[in-house]
Structure formats: C-alpha cells, structure tokens
Amino acid sequence: MPPRALRTPLTLAVLSLLRERPRHPYEIQALVRERHIDQVVKMRGGSLYDAIDRLADAGLITTVSSERAGARPERTVYAITAEGTAVADALVRDYLRTPAQDFPVFATGLAHILTLDAATAADLLRERREAIRATHDRTARQLAADTAGLPRVVTLEVEYAQALRVAELAWLDRVVRDIDAGALPWLDVADAPPSGAP
Amino acid sequence: MPPRALRTPLTLAVLSLLRERPRHPYEIQALVRERHIDQVVKMRGGSLYDAIDRLADAGLITTVSSERAGARPERTVYAITAEGTAVADALVRDYLRTPAQDFPVFATGLAHILTLDAATAADLLRERREAIRATHDRTARQLAADTAGLPRVVTLEVEYAQALRVAELAWLDRVVRDIDAGALPWLDVADAPPSGAP
DNA sequence: ACTCGGTTACTCGAACTCGACTATCCACGG
DNA sequence: CCGTGGATAGTCGAGTTCGAGTAACCGAGT
C-alpha cells in the first residue's frame, strides 16, 4: 500500500485521466476544469504538479516524452503504469466502500451556535437555506437537462450531492421553525460550553 | 479580515475554548478529545501547537503566564484577546451562513464508479450502507440517551450529521436497488470517461 | 506597428501539516 | 526498590499545499 500522499482524491483524478491516454500536466489541469472534476476534488495551482511529481517518483506514472513547441516551456507527457492502474482501482474501491471522516465546516458552526442568540442564529440559518435552495434548483435543472443526453450513471455524484442538499434543506427548515416557535430552548453562553456529546 | 490560516475550524475551536477561560495548549488538546470536538474538527498531533503559535503571532490570543511544574516542560497559558473574540464571532457566523465547498471523498469514488463493473459496484455500496447503518444506530442511541440529560441545542451538530446519514442511507438503498434491478444502465469504460457534468 | 488580454505551461518559496520523537512525573505491581 | 506503562507537555523536521510569479505565444483590435 503506497503512502497516504499517493492516495488522495487528486492523485486518483490524475491516474484516471492518464488511464484514458497519456497526457501532459497542463492538459490534465484543463480537463479537470472542463469536466467540472474540480467540483468534487480540491485542486489549486501548483499542487497538481506536486502530485504528478510524487506519482512519477513512486513509479505509478512514467514520462513518455518531452515535447517542446517553440520556445515555450517544455511539456512532459506522462502515462500510467501497471502499478498506477492497480492503485487507482484500489482507491476507487476504498472510496466507495469505506465511509470517511469528513469534516464539513457547517458542523463546526453548529457546535458554536450558542455563542449567538437564538434570533441571530435563526437568521443565519435562513440565509444558508436560501443559498442552498438556489444551488439545489440550479442543479435540478441541470440534472433534468442531462437526462435527455447523459446516462444517469455518469452523473451519480451530482445526484448524491443533490440528495444531501435536499436533506439539509429539510433539516434547516425544521430547525428554523423550531427556533422561531421557541421549541428549541436556548441556553446562556456562560452555562453551556460549545461542545458536542458529553 | 485575518488570513485564511487563522480562519480554520481548528483555530475556531481554540478561540472558543479560550473564550471560556485561559488555558495551556495541552489542556486544550485534552478538552478537544474529551468533548468529542475532534469528531467535527480535524486535529492531529502538533498542528494544534502550530495553530496556537499563529494565533499568538497575529495577536488573537496572548500569553498570560508560563508556569513550570517540577522539571516538566513549560506550560504556556494563553488567553483570548478582544480581536480574537471578534474573529471567533465572525467565523461562527460565516460557517453558519455560507455553504462551503466541502469535498467528500465518496463523491470522488462515485465519479469513478464506471471503472468497475455494475455487480462489484453494488457490492461495495452495500458494504458502505452497512457501515453507515451501524454508525447511524449507535448515534441514534446516543442521541436518545442525551435527550434525558443534555438540551437539544448543544447536540445540534450531531443531529445534523445524523440527518445527512439518514439521507445517504436512503440514497444508497435506491441506487443499490436500481443497479440490482438493471434499472441503472451501465456503460463500457472505454466509452465513458469518469467525469461529472458535460 | 503595438499593445493588451487571454492561453499555454510551469516554477518557486513561504506557509502549513503531520507523525514520530523526547522527556519527565507518577502510580502500581512484583 | 525497581521497572513499566500511562499521563503530561511539547519539539522537530520532513513532507505537502498553495498562491503568486514567470515567460512565451497569439489573435484582435487601434
């Protein structure tokens, strides 16, 4: 099992794109944007080049050629190796099978909600709800348009994110209503440390 | 607005604990574990000390004293400053109001599901469902026990995570059923790049 | 002709993260 | 009384991430 740094969402994206055919880093970057993979995988600036270097050092990908068009910087083309394919496969299985410890920042916000008063909290949650509702509606339209062209299996991750959005909307609705109705008793900050379970 | 590195879930946790009263780093670390804040906020080894150093450099917290008990390492006690309190407040509001771009690794897995065949994928998703179901049941019992003691408002983030779990379970049920029934047409890998939207 | 913005294609250093390590004290069994 | 394991408290350096910078090319205007 290769080290942690070779088993990240970004390295998986790289391996997958190289699985289709050899490419150079910039092409990968462009594809990640074009196919909206960056909505699912965090990719910022130079970290892609770093990831590719690591993969090459570990032998999961190899240099195929080094073209140069004019006096522009060199383009190194990489291809996936057998080990790379194996790792990619194992990674996909892992990601699907094992629920990971994600740390959504909203949960952090909720853990500290008692530093605010009830009315303010309700207002903020309402704002959040509207923002999510907007994203939801946009995604719904997009998914509807897709069903006319794309097979469902290629947009599963969008469908999943949408399902979570629906659930969060419903949850926010309930909580906001409860706060407004006084059905969610508030506490004085001094009494209650902003914590989780006991 | 302070830089990104001072506006992370971990720094917020530190600021919140110091809001209660001055503490030294190890005490903060212990509290984070004790109150299960580490279920919501990523905290590994020395990163806490790094975060505290940064907060101190930026003046959001200050050294109050440096006790030494016996020949043990020194314990530096920190307290929150007015700026620190302001930043913590703004952060909580931000986290509650603005839906963030989280990157759940499961979505990455889904984006690459076509590198597997349908039967394998269904098996993996079933495994995932059972794991989540287990967590769900454990959490449900814990929440039920809490209602006898803790006010609901202090376990909101647990309730939220649970709501998302329920939604994911339902979604997984549907997808697994559809795959089993052949109602989710699969594609040949060659035809379909593992991508998101068009 | 000239420059202006956009695209191509990386490079680099500063900042950040993380796990492994250090070192002391204390309680307790043998 | 001696060692052993856990709690106390933090250090360190190697490895990673990130944003800003560099630098050439290209087409469309003016």
Short mmCIF file of C-alpha atoms (C1' of nucleotides) in Angstrom, two decimals:
data_model
loop_
_atom_site.label_atom_id
_atom_site.label_comp_id
_atom_site.label_asym_id
_atom_site.label_seq_id
_atom_site.Cartn_x
_atom_site.Cartn_y
_atom_site.Cartn_z
CA MET A 1 0.00 0.00 0.00
CA PRO A 2 1.55 3.27 -1.13
CA PRO A 3 1.80 6.15 1.36
CA ARG A 4 -1.05 8.49 2.16
CA ALA A 5 0.13 11.23 -0.17
CA LEU A 6 -0.33 8.97 -3.19
CA ARG A 7 -3.86 8.02 -2.19
CA THR A 8 -5.67 11.32 -2.37
CA PRO A 9 -8.64 12.38 -4.49
CA LEU A 10 -6.32 14.49 -6.61
CA THR A 11 -3.92 11.64 -7.40
CA LEU A 12 -6.90 9.47 -8.25
CA ALA A 13 -8.13 12.09 -10.69
CA VAL A 14 -4.70 12.23 -12.31
CA LEU A 15 -4.44 8.47 -12.56
CA SER A 16 -7.91 8.23 -14.07
CA LEU A 17 -7.23 10.81 -16.72
CA LEU A 18 -3.96 9.09 -17.60
CA ARG A 19 -5.84 5.84 -17.81
CA GLU A 20 -7.67 7.19 -20.83
CA ARG A 21 -4.39 8.07 -22.52
CA PRO A 22 -1.03 9.77 -21.86
CA ARG A 23 -1.23 13.49 -21.22
CA HIS A 24 0.87 16.40 -20.03
CA PRO A 25 0.14 18.21 -16.74
CA TYR A 26 -1.46 21.26 -18.21
CA GLU A 27 -3.82 19.15 -20.26
CA ILE A 28 -4.84 17.36 -17.08
CA GLN A 29 -5.45 20.65 -15.36
CA ALA A 30 -7.58 21.86 -18.26
CA LEU A 31 -9.60 18.64 -18.30
CA VAL A 32 -10.22 18.82 -14.58
CA ARG A 33 -11.82 22.21 -15.11
CA GLU A 34 -13.59 21.32 -18.32
CA ARG A 35 -15.24 18.24 -16.87
CA HIS A 36 -16.03 20.02 -13.62
CA ILE A 37 -13.98 17.50 -11.68
CA ASP A 38 -12.88 20.46 -9.55
CA GLN A 39 -16.37 20.50 -8.05
CA VAL A 40 -15.56 17.19 -6.43
CA VAL A 41 -11.78 17.31 -6.00
CA LYS A 42 -9.78 20.14 -4.49
CA MET A 43 -7.15 21.34 -6.95
CA ARG A 44 -5.28 24.58 -6.50
CA GLY A 45 -2.46 25.99 -8.62
CA GLY A 46 0.76 24.13 -8.30
CA SER A 47 -0.46 21.24 -6.18
CA LEU A 48 -1.24 19.33 -9.35
CA TYR A 49 2.39 19.47 -10.44
CA ASP A 50 3.48 18.38 -6.99
CA ALA A 51 1.09 15.43 -7.06
CA ILE A 52 2.32 14.41 -10.50
CA ASP A 53 5.94 14.57 -9.36
CA ARG A 54 5.12 12.32 -6.43
CA LEU A 55 3.31 9.83 -8.63
CA ALA A 56 6.26 9.75 -11.02
CA ASP A 57 8.76 9.26 -8.18
CA ALA A 58 6.71 6.36 -6.90
CA GLY A 59 6.55 4.78 -10.34
CA LEU A 60 2.77 4.94 -10.65
CA ILE A 61 3.21 7.01 -13.79
CA THR A 62 6.18 7.47 -16.13
CA THR A 63 7.48 10.07 -18.50
CA VAL A 64 6.67 9.22 -22.06
CA SER A 65 8.18 12.16 -23.88
CA SER A 66 9.19 15.76 -23.54
CA GLU A 67 7.90 17.83 -26.39
CA ARG A 68 8.64 21.45 -26.87
CA ALA A 69 6.53 23.71 -29.04
CA GLY A 70 8.54 26.77 -29.99
CA ALA A 71 10.32 28.49 -27.11
CA ARG A 72 7.52 27.75 -24.68
CA PRO A 73 8.12 25.77 -21.54
CA GLU A 74 8.57 22.10 -22.03
CA ARG A 75 5.61 19.77 -21.92
CA THR A 76 6.35 16.49 -20.24
CA VAL A 77 3.88 13.78 -21.19
CA TYR A 78 3.09 11.11 -18.62
CA ALA A 79 1.49 7.68 -18.93
CA ILE A 80 0.07 5.44 -16.25
CA THR A 81 1.92 2.23 -15.30
CA ALA A 82 0.54 -1.14 -14.24
CA GLU A 83 1.12 -0.26 -10.59
CA GLY A 84 -0.65 3.02 -11.15
CA THR A 85 -3.66 1.26 -12.57
CA ALA A 86 -3.74 -1.11 -9.62
CA VAL A 87 -3.54 1.72 -7.11
CA ALA A 88 -6.27 3.66 -8.89
CA ASP A 89 -8.51 0.64 -8.80
CA ALA A 90 -7.91 0.02 -5.12
CA LEU A 91 -8.53 3.68 -4.36
CA VAL A 92 -11.89 3.74 -6.10
CA ARG A 93 -12.98 0.67 -4.17
CA ASP A 94 -11.82 2.21 -0.91
CA TYR A 95 -13.62 5.45 -1.51
CA LEU A 96 -16.84 3.67 -2.34
CA ARG A 97 -16.74 1.09 0.41
CA THR A 98 -15.47 2.96 3.44
CA PRO A 99 -17.29 5.96 4.89
CA ALA A 100 -14.57 8.54 5.53
CA GLN A 101 -14.34 11.02 8.34
CA ASP A 102 -15.22 14.21 6.51
CA PHE A 103 -15.24 17.45 8.42
CA PRO A 104 -17.94 19.72 6.99
CA VAL A 105 -17.36 23.22 8.32
CA PHE A 106 -21.06 23.74 8.88
CA ALA A 107 -20.93 21.22 11.71
CA THR A 108 -18.23 23.35 13.32
CA GLY A 109 -20.51 26.33 13.02
CA LEU A 110 -23.34 24.41 14.67
CA ALA A 111 -21.07 23.32 17.50
CA HIS A 112 -20.57 27.00 18.31
CA ILE A 113 -24.10 28.22 17.74
CA LEU A 114 -24.56 29.00 21.42
CA THR A 115 -22.15 31.91 21.16
CA LEU A 116 -25.01 33.63 19.31
CA ASP A 117 -28.51 34.41 20.45
CA ALA A 118 -31.43 32.44 19.07
CA ALA A 119 -32.80 35.14 16.77
CA THR A 120 -29.44 35.78 15.10
CA ALA A 121 -28.84 32.07 14.68
CA ALA A 122 -32.22 31.63 13.02
CA ASP A 123 -31.48 34.48 10.61
CA LEU A 124 -28.15 32.99 9.60
CA LEU A 125 -29.69 29.57 9.07
CA ARG A 126 -32.37 31.16 6.90
CA GLU A 127 -29.69 32.79 4.78
CA ARG A 128 -27.96 29.46 4.44
CA ARG A 129 -31.18 27.77 3.47
CA GLU A 130 -31.79 30.23 0.66
CA ALA A 131 -28.26 29.80 -0.68
CA ILE A 132 -28.62 26.04 -0.68
CA ARG A 133 -32.05 26.27 -2.22
CA ALA A 134 -30.56 28.26 -5.09
CA THR A 135 -27.82 25.67 -5.69
CA HIS A 136 -30.41 22.94 -5.46
CA ASP A 137 -32.64 24.50 -8.08
CA ARG A 138 -29.76 25.12 -10.45
CA THR A 139 -28.57 21.52 -10.06
CA ALA A 140 -32.09 20.19 -10.52
CA ARG A 141 -32.40 21.98 -13.84
CA GLN A 142 -29.00 20.71 -14.91
CA LEU A 143 -29.85 17.12 -13.98
CA ALA A 144 -33.13 17.37 -15.84
CA ALA A 145 -31.31 18.60 -18.92
CA ASP A 146 -28.78 15.78 -18.57
CA THR A 147 -31.36 13.02 -18.57
CA ALA A 148 -32.05 14.00 -22.14
CA GLY A 149 -28.46 13.24 -23.11
CA LEU A 150 -26.21 11.68 -20.48
CA PRO A 151 -26.80 8.28 -18.95
CA ARG A 152 -27.59 8.54 -15.24
CA VAL A 153 -24.56 6.56 -14.13
CA VAL A 154 -22.14 9.29 -15.17
CA THR A 155 -23.86 11.92 -13.02
CA LEU A 156 -24.24 9.80 -9.90
CA GLU A 157 -22.01 12.05 -7.84
CA VAL A 158 -24.12 15.06 -8.74
CA GLU A 159 -27.25 13.13 -7.82
CA TYR A 160 -25.66 12.20 -4.49
CA ALA A 161 -24.70 15.76 -3.64
CA GLN A 162 -28.22 16.80 -4.56
CA ALA A 163 -29.73 14.20 -2.22
CA LEU A 164 -27.63 15.56 0.64
CA ARG A 165 -28.73 19.08 -0.27
CA VAL A 166 -32.39 18.08 -0.08
CA ALA A 167 -31.80 16.53 3.33
CA GLU A 168 -30.02 19.61 4.60
CA LEU A 169 -32.82 21.84 3.35
CA ALA A 170 -35.40 19.78 5.20
CA TRP A 171 -33.29 19.77 8.35
CA LEU A 172 -32.76 23.53 8.19
CA ASP A 173 -36.48 24.06 7.71
CA ARG A 174 -37.24 22.07 10.83
CA VAL A 175 -34.61 23.75 12.98
CA VAL A 176 -35.52 27.25 11.86
CA ARG A 177 -39.17 26.58 12.54
CA ASP A 178 -38.36 25.17 15.97
CA ILE A 179 -36.23 28.17 16.90
CA ASP A 180 -38.91 30.59 15.73
CA ALA A 181 -41.58 28.74 17.69
CA GLY A 182 -39.43 28.66 20.80
CA ALA A 183 -39.48 24.88 20.59
CA LEU A 184 -35.69 24.71 20.73
CA PRO A 185 -34.78 26.01 24.18
CA TRP A 186 -31.67 28.18 24.12
CA LEU A 187 -29.02 28.43 26.77
CA ASP A 188 -26.94 31.15 28.27
CA VAL A 189 -23.43 31.04 26.88
CA ALA A 190 -21.88 31.04 30.33
CA ASP A 191 -23.67 27.84 31.26
CA ALA A 192 -23.00 25.92 28.10
CA PRO A 193 -19.59 25.29 26.62
CA PRO A 194 -19.92 24.95 22.84
CA SER A 195 -19.31 21.25 22.69
CA GLY A 196 -20.65 18.06 21.24
CA ALA A 197 -21.66 14.98 23.09
CA PRO A 198 -20.88 14.59 26.78
CA MET B 1 -10.13 40.10 7.84
CA PRO B 2 -7.24 37.91 9.02
CA PRO B 3 -5.62 35.49 6.56
CA ARG B 4 -7.02 32.08 5.71
CA ALA B 5 -4.78 30.21 8.12
CA LEU B 6 -6.37 31.98 11.08
CA ARG B 7 -9.88 31.19 9.95
CA THR B 8 -9.97 27.41 10.14
CA PRO B 9 -12.18 25.11 12.20
CA LEU B 10 -9.23 24.32 14.43
CA THR B 11 -8.45 27.95 15.24
CA LEU B 12 -12.13 28.49 15.97
CA ALA B 13 -12.10 25.60 18.41
CA VAL B 14 -9.06 27.07 20.14
CA LEU B 15 -10.59 30.53 20.32
CA SER B 16 -13.83 29.12 21.72
CA LEU B 17 -12.12 27.16 24.46
CA LEU B 18 -10.04 30.19 25.40
CA ARG B 19 -13.23 32.20 25.50
CA GLU B 20 -14.33 30.17 28.48
CA ARG B 21 -11.09 30.90 30.28
CA PRO B 22 -7.29 30.98 29.77
CA ARG B 23 -5.72 27.57 29.19
CA HIS B 24 -2.47 25.98 28.12
CA PRO B 25 -2.17 24.02 24.85
CA TYR B 26 -2.21 20.57 26.35
CA GLU B 27 -5.36 21.35 28.26
CA ILE B 28 -6.98 22.47 25.03
CA GLN B 29 -5.93 19.27 23.35
CA ALA B 30 -7.36 17.21 26.20
CA LEU B 31 -10.64 19.12 26.08
CA VAL B 32 -10.96 18.68 22.35
CA ARG B 33 -10.80 14.93 22.88
CA GLU B 34 -12.92 14.90 26.00
CA ARG B 35 -15.77 16.87 24.46
CA HIS B 36 -15.51 14.94 21.19
CA ILE B 37 -14.80 18.11 19.29
CA ASP B 38 -12.38 16.00 17.25
CA GLN B 39 -15.40 14.35 15.62
CA VAL B 40 -16.15 17.66 13.98
CA VAL B 41 -12.73 19.31 13.67
CA LYS B 42 -9.58 17.73 12.30
CA MET B 43 -6.79 17.90 14.89
CA ARG B 44 -3.61 15.86 14.58
CA GLY B 45 -0.54 15.91 16.80
CA GLY B 46 1.47 19.06 16.57
CA SER B 47 -0.87 21.05 14.34
CA LEU B 48 -2.57 22.37 17.43
CA TYR B 49 0.64 23.94 18.66
CA ASP B 50 1.23 25.41 15.22
CA ALA B 51 -2.24 26.91 15.15
CA ILE B 52 -1.77 28.40 18.61
CA ASP B 53 1.55 29.93 17.59
CA ARG B 54 -0.10 31.53 14.61
CA LEU B 55 -2.95 32.89 16.68
CA ALA B 56 -0.47 34.34 19.16
CA ASP B 57 1.62 35.93 16.39
CA ALA B 58 -1.49 37.55 15.00
CA GLY B 59 -2.49 38.89 18.40
CA LEU B 60 -5.79 37.00 18.60
CA ILE B 61 -4.55 35.37 21.78
CA THR B 62 -1.79 36.35 24.24
CA THR B 63 0.49 34.66 26.69
CA VAL B 64 -0.76 35.04 30.22
CA SER B 65 1.90 33.15 32.12
CA SER B 66 4.47 30.43 31.86
CA GLU B 67 4.21 28.04 34.74
CA ARG B 68 6.53 25.18 35.30
CA ALA B 69 5.60 22.23 37.47
CA GLY B 70 8.76 20.47 38.54
CA ALA B 71 11.18 19.70 35.74
CA ARG B 72 8.43 19.03 33.22
CA PRO B 73 8.22 21.06 30.04
CA GLU B 74 6.93 24.53 30.49
CA ARG B 75 3.22 25.20 30.24
CA THR B 76 2.42 28.45 28.49
CA VAL B 77 -1.04 29.69 29.33
CA TYR B 78 -2.91 31.69 26.69
CA ALA B 79 -5.93 33.97 26.89
CA ILE B 80 -8.14 35.31 24.13
CA THR B 81 -7.95 38.99 23.18
CA ALA B 82 -10.69 41.33 22.03
CA GLU B 83 -9.64 40.83 18.40
CA GLY B 84 -9.72 37.10 18.96
CA THR B 85 -13.25 37.26 20.25
CA ALA B 86 -14.30 39.34 17.27
CA VAL B 87 -12.73 36.92 14.81
CA ALA B 88 -14.30 33.91 16.53
CA ASP B 89 -17.68 35.57 16.33
CA ALA B 90 -17.31 36.41 12.67
CA LEU B 91 -16.13 32.88 11.94
CA VAL B 92 -19.14 31.26 13.57
CA ARG B 93 -21.46 33.48 11.59
CA ASP B 94 -19.61 32.67 8.38
CA TYR B 95 -19.71 28.95 8.96
CA LEU B 96 -23.42 29.04 9.66
CA ARG B 97 -24.44 31.41 6.90
CA THR B 98 -22.34 30.36 3.94
CA PRO B 99 -22.49 26.86 2.44
CA ALA B 100 -18.85 25.87 1.92
CA GLN B 101 -17.35 23.80 -0.83
CA ASP B 102 -16.67 20.57 1.02
CA PHE B 103 -15.09 17.71 -0.87
CA PRO B 104 -16.47 14.43 0.46
CA VAL B 105 -14.26 11.63 -0.83
CA PHE B 106 -17.27 9.45 -1.52
CA ALA B 107 -18.24 11.77 -4.35
CA THR B 108 -14.81 11.16 -5.85
CA GLY B 109 -15.45 7.45 -5.62
CA LEU B 110 -18.79 7.85 -7.38
CA ALA B 111 -17.20 9.89 -10.13
CA HIS B 112 -15.02 6.89 -10.91
CA ILE B 113 -17.59 4.17 -10.45
CA LEU B 114 -17.51 3.29 -14.14
CA THR B 115 -14.02 1.85 -13.77
CA LEU B 116 -15.80 -1.04 -12.03
CA ASP B 117 -18.49 -3.35 -13.28
CA ALA B 118 -22.04 -3.00 -12.00
CA ALA B 119 -22.07 -6.04 -9.71
CA THR B 120 -18.84 -5.06 -7.93
CA ALA B 121 -20.06 -1.51 -7.52
CA ALA B 122 -23.31 -2.70 -5.97
CA ASP B 123 -21.40 -4.90 -3.52
CA LEU B 124 -19.19 -2.04 -2.40
CA LEU B 125 -22.16 0.26 -1.95
CA ARG B 126 -23.88 -2.39 0.13
CA GLU B 127 -20.82 -2.61 2.37
CA ARG B 128 -20.84 1.13 2.74
CA ARG B 129 -24.52 1.12 3.60
CA GLU B 130 -24.00 -1.37 6.40
CA ALA B 131 -21.12 0.64 7.86
CA ILE B 132 -23.18 3.80 7.82
CA ARG B 133 -26.17 1.99 9.23
CA ALA B 134 -24.02 0.90 12.18
CA THR B 135 -22.85 4.44 12.85
CA HIS B 136 -26.40 5.66 12.50
CA ASP B 137 -27.74 3.22 15.06
CA ARG B 138 -25.00 3.99 17.54
CA THR B 139 -25.63 7.72 17.15
CA ALA B 140 -29.37 7.26 17.48
CA ARG B 141 -28.93 5.51 20.81
CA GLN B 142 -26.55 8.20 21.98
CA LEU B 143 -28.94 10.98 20.99
CA ALA B 144 -31.81 9.23 22.74
CA ALA B 145 -29.74 8.96 25.89
CA ASP B 146 -28.80 12.64 25.60
CA THR B 147 -32.37 13.87 25.48
CA ALA B 148 -32.65 12.67 29.04
CA GLY B 149 -29.84 15.00 30.12
CA LEU B 150 -28.49 17.46 27.56
CA PRO B 151 -30.59 20.19 25.97
CA ARG B 152 -31.02 19.62 22.26
CA VAL B 153 -29.25 22.81 21.23
CA VAL B 154 -25.86 21.51 22.36
CA THR B 155 -26.08 18.40 20.19
CA LEU B 156 -27.31 20.12 17.04
CA GLU B 157 -24.22 19.19 15.07
CA VAL B 158 -24.69 15.54 15.93
CA GLU B 159 -28.33 15.77 14.88
CA TYR B 160 -27.26 17.37 11.61
CA ALA B 161 -24.69 14.69 10.84
CA GLN B 162 -27.35 12.11 11.61
CA ALA B 163 -29.81 13.71 9.21
CA LEU B 164 -27.23 13.52 6.44
CA ARG B 165 -26.57 9.89 7.33
CA VAL B 166 -30.26 9.07 7.00
CA ALA B 167 -30.34 10.73 3.61
CA GLU B 168 -27.26 8.86 2.43
CA LEU B 169 -28.75 5.56 3.60
CA ALA B 170 -31.92 6.20 1.65
CA TRP B 171 -29.96 7.21 -1.42
CA LEU B 172 -27.72 4.15 -1.22
CA ASP B 173 -30.80 1.95 -0.87
CA ARG B 174 -32.30 3.37 -4.01
CA VAL B 175 -29.12 3.15 -6.07
CA VAL B 176 -28.31 -0.39 -4.96
CA ARG B 177 -31.83 -1.48 -5.75
CA ASP B 178 -31.66 0.16 -9.17
CA ILE B 179 -28.34 -1.49 -10.00
CA ASP B 180 -29.61 -4.89 -8.90
CA ALA B 181 -32.77 -4.47 -10.95
CA GLY B 182 -30.81 -3.38 -14.00
CA ALA B 183 -32.63 -0.08 -13.82
CA LEU B 184 -29.37 1.86 -13.84
CA PRO B 185 -27.85 1.18 -17.26
CA TRP B 186 -24.09 0.70 -17.08
CA LEU B 187 -21.54 1.77 -19.65
CA ASP B 188 -18.38 0.35 -21.10
CA VAL B 189 -15.37 2.07 -19.58
CA ALA B 190 -13.90 2.85 -22.96
CA ASP B 191 -16.94 4.88 -23.96
CA ALA B 192 -17.32 6.82 -20.77
CA PRO B 193 -14.66 8.94 -19.20
CA PRO B 194 -15.21 9.09 -15.43
CA SER B 195 -16.42 12.64 -15.33
CA GLY B 196 -19.12 14.84 -13.94
CA ALA B 197 -21.34 17.15 -15.92
CA PRO B 198 -20.84 17.72 -19.63
"C1'" DA C 1 3.35 48.57 -35.61
"C1'" DC C 2 1.99 47.94 -30.98
"C1'" DT C 3 -0.02 46.67 -27.01
"C1'" DC C 4 -3.44 44.19 -24.47
"C1'" DG C 5 -5.72 40.47 -22.71
"C1'" DG C 6 -6.06 35.59 -22.83
"C1'" DT C 7 -3.96 30.98 -23.18
"C1'" DT C 8 -0.21 27.85 -22.59
"C1'" DA C 9 2.84 25.84 -19.27
"C1'" DC C 10 5.08 25.61 -15.48
"C1'" DT C 11 8.37 27.27 -11.12
"C1'" DC C 12 9.26 28.68 -6.59
"C1'" DG C 13 9.37 29.82 -1.87
"C1'" DA C 14 6.71 30.52 2.09
"C1'" DA C 15 3.43 28.60 4.87
"C1'" DC C 16 1.20 24.73 6.70
"C1'" DT C 17 0.51 19.72 8.31
"C1'" DC C 18 1.67 15.64 10.40
"C1'" DG C 19 3.69 11.79 12.60
"C1'" DA C 20 7.39 10.47 15.28
"C1'" DC C 21 10.13 11.65 18.83
"C1'" DT C 22 11.76 13.49 23.53
"C1'" DA C 23 11.50 13.74 28.33
"C1'" DT C 24 9.53 13.96 32.87
"C1'" DC C 25 6.49 12.50 36.51
"C1'" DC C 26 3.54 9.20 38.96
"C1'" DA C 27 1.14 5.02 40.35
"C1'" DC C 28 1.46 0.29 40.90
"C1'" DG C 29 2.79 -4.49 40.71
"C1'" DG C 30 6.29 -7.69 41.73
"C1'" DC D 1 13.24 -0.67 45.35
"C1'" DC D 2 12.92 -1.27 40.54
"C1'" DG D 3 10.95 -1.32 36.20
"C1'" DT D 4 6.89 -0.45 33.30
"C1'" DG D 5 3.11 1.84 31.40
"C1'" DG D 6 0.29 5.76 31.06
"C1'" DA D 7 -0.45 10.66 31.51
"C1'" DT D 8 1.78 15.17 30.94
"C1'" DA D 9 3.65 18.59 27.67
"C1'" DG D 10 5.65 19.87 23.84
"C1'" DT D 11 9.53 19.85 19.79
"C1'" DC D 12 11.16 18.89 15.29
"C1'" DG D 13 11.93 18.09 10.61
"C1'" DA D 14 10.35 16.03 6.53
"C1'" DG D 15 6.76 16.19 3.56
"C1'" DT D 16 2.67 18.89 1.39
"C1'" DT D 17 -0.08 22.60 -0.12
"C1'" DC D 18 -0.78 26.97 -2.04
"C1'" DG D 19 -0.79 31.35 -4.24
"C1'" DA D 20 1.88 34.35 -6.76
"C1'" DG D 21 5.09 34.82 -10.16
"C1'" DT D 22 7.35 33.97 -14.85
"C1'" DA D 23 7.52 33.78 -19.52
"C1'" DA D 24 6.47 32.96 -24.09
"C1'" DC D 25 2.94 32.89 -27.77
"C1'" DC D 26 -1.25 34.51 -30.29
"C1'" DG D 27 -5.13 36.95 -32.15
"C1'" DA D 28 -7.85 41.20 -32.13
"C1'" DG D 29 -8.18 45.49 -32.18
"C1'" DT D 30 -6.45 50.78 -32.76
#
